Amino acid sequence: IEFLSANKTIKVLFATHYLELNKLSKNILGVKNYSFSVQKDSDNNIKFLYKLQEGIAKHSYGIYVAKLAGIPIQVIERAYKILNHLKDK
């Protein structure tokens, strides 16, 4: 990222699920963060609104995206178990 921002030939870099990149906008001139708006219903289902806004995402939506992509339910359930374990630490 440092090289790309200094080189000025790259206008866009798209990355998902790499939260460390969020910090770069504070340290590198010209780097900005954008995220897509989401809407959560009462059952905690996520709907991506396709509205790009400046700023970082408030949460990681990797498991939701995996569901949308058709990843097998066993993998989704295991991911939730791991996530809950990490949150408990």
Tab-separated table of C-alpha atoms in Angstrom:
chain	number	residue	atom	x	y	z
A	1	ILE	CA	0.000	0.000	0.000
A	2	GLU	CA	2.824	2.380	0.857
A	3	PHE	CA	4.490	1.750	-2.513
A	4	LEU	CA	1.239	2.088	-4.448
A	5	SER	CA	0.284	5.342	-2.741
A	6	ALA	CA	3.744	6.811	-3.378
A	7	ASN	CA	3.784	5.644	-7.001
A	8	LYS	CA	0.473	7.412	-7.795
A	9	THR	CA	-0.279	5.100	-10.728
A	10	ILE	CA	-2.964	3.145	-8.864
A	11	LYS	CA	-6.267	4.896	-8.280
A	12	VAL	CA	-8.202	2.083	-6.578
A	13	LEU	CA	-7.359	-0.899	-4.421
A	14	PHE	CA	-10.223	-3.101	-3.328
A	15	ALA	CA	-9.832	-5.401	-0.339
A	16	THR	CA	-12.280	-7.174	1.901
A	17	HIS	CA	-11.904	-8.701	5.320
A	18	TYR	CA	-8.527	-7.132	5.974
A	19	LEU	CA	-9.244	-4.748	8.812
A	20	GLU	CA	-5.634	-3.654	9.173
A	21	LEU	CA	-6.016	-1.661	5.969
A	22	ASN	CA	-8.450	0.652	7.765
A	23	LYS	CA	-5.581	2.185	9.735
A	24	LEU	CA	-3.634	3.198	6.634
A	25	SER	CA	-5.765	6.261	5.919
A	26	LYS	CA	-4.445	7.781	9.149
A	27	ASN	CA	-0.822	7.204	8.186
A	28	ILE	CA	-0.617	7.630	4.404
A	29	LEU	CA	-1.626	10.830	2.646
A	30	GLY	CA	-4.169	10.221	-0.096
A	31	VAL	CA	-5.420	6.856	1.189
A	32	LYS	CA	-9.150	6.831	1.915
A	33	ASN	CA	-11.495	4.141	3.166
A	34	TYR	CA	-14.931	3.451	1.757
A	35	SER	CA	-17.501	0.827	2.659
A	36	PHE	CA	-20.917	-0.270	1.524
A	37	SER	CA	-23.969	0.494	3.640
A	38	VAL	CA	-25.790	-2.438	5.155
A	39	GLN	CA	-29.157	-2.894	6.782
A	40	LYS	CA	-29.768	-5.462	9.523
A	41	ASP	CA	-33.284	-6.729	10.250
A	42	SER	CA	-34.694	-8.014	13.553
A	43	ASP	CA	-33.491	-11.561	12.752
A	44	ASN	CA	-29.905	-10.276	12.233
A	45	ASN	CA	-30.076	-10.863	8.491
A	46	ILE	CA	-27.930	-8.480	6.486
A	47	LYS	CA	-28.942	-6.693	3.308
A	48	PHE	CA	-26.222	-4.931	1.342
A	49	LEU	CA	-27.596	-1.610	0.089
A	50	TYR	CA	-25.038	-0.996	-2.700
A	51	LYS	CA	-24.480	2.515	-1.384
A	52	LEU	CA	-20.801	3.419	-1.164
A	53	GLN	CA	-19.922	5.716	1.701
A	54	GLU	CA	-16.667	7.137	2.974
A	55	GLY	CA	-15.416	5.465	6.134
A	56	ILE	CA	-14.785	1.969	7.418
A	57	ALA	CA	-17.314	-0.790	7.923
A	58	LYS	CA	-18.453	-1.115	11.521
A	59	HIS	CA	-18.404	-4.904	11.371
A	60	SER	CA	-16.951	-7.694	9.299
A	61	TYR	CA	-19.589	-9.335	7.131
A	62	GLY	CA	-17.525	-12.265	5.888
A	63	ILE	CA	-19.872	-14.950	7.195
A	64	TYR	CA	-22.881	-13.191	5.673
A	65	VAL	CA	-21.090	-12.973	2.340
A	66	ALA	CA	-20.216	-16.664	2.590
A	67	LYS	CA	-23.914	-17.457	3.070
A	68	LEU	CA	-24.817	-15.401	0.011
A	69	ALA	CA	-22.119	-17.211	-1.962
A	70	GLY	CA	-23.673	-20.575	-1.141
A	71	ILE	CA	-20.957	-21.900	1.158
A	72	PRO	CA	-22.189	-25.157	2.801
A	73	ILE	CA	-24.094	-24.686	6.061
A	74	GLN	CA	-21.557	-26.808	7.967
A	75	VAL	CA	-18.847	-24.292	7.116
A	76	ILE	CA	-21.085	-21.370	8.116
A	77	GLU	CA	-21.959	-22.979	11.440
A	78	ARG	CA	-18.295	-23.694	12.166
A	79	ALA	CA	-17.397	-20.102	11.322
A	80	TYR	CA	-19.987	-18.848	13.823
A	81	LYS	CA	-18.559	-21.146	16.513
A	82	ILE	CA	-15.063	-19.819	15.898
A	83	LEU	CA	-16.299	-16.224	15.846
A	84	ASN	CA	-18.146	-16.653	19.129
A	85	HIS	CA	-15.074	-18.261	20.687
A	86	LEU	CA	-12.923	-15.299	19.590
A	87	LYS	CA	-15.458	-12.817	20.966
A	88	ASP	CA	-15.363	-14.542	24.361
A	89	LYS	CA	-11.598	-13.957	24.702
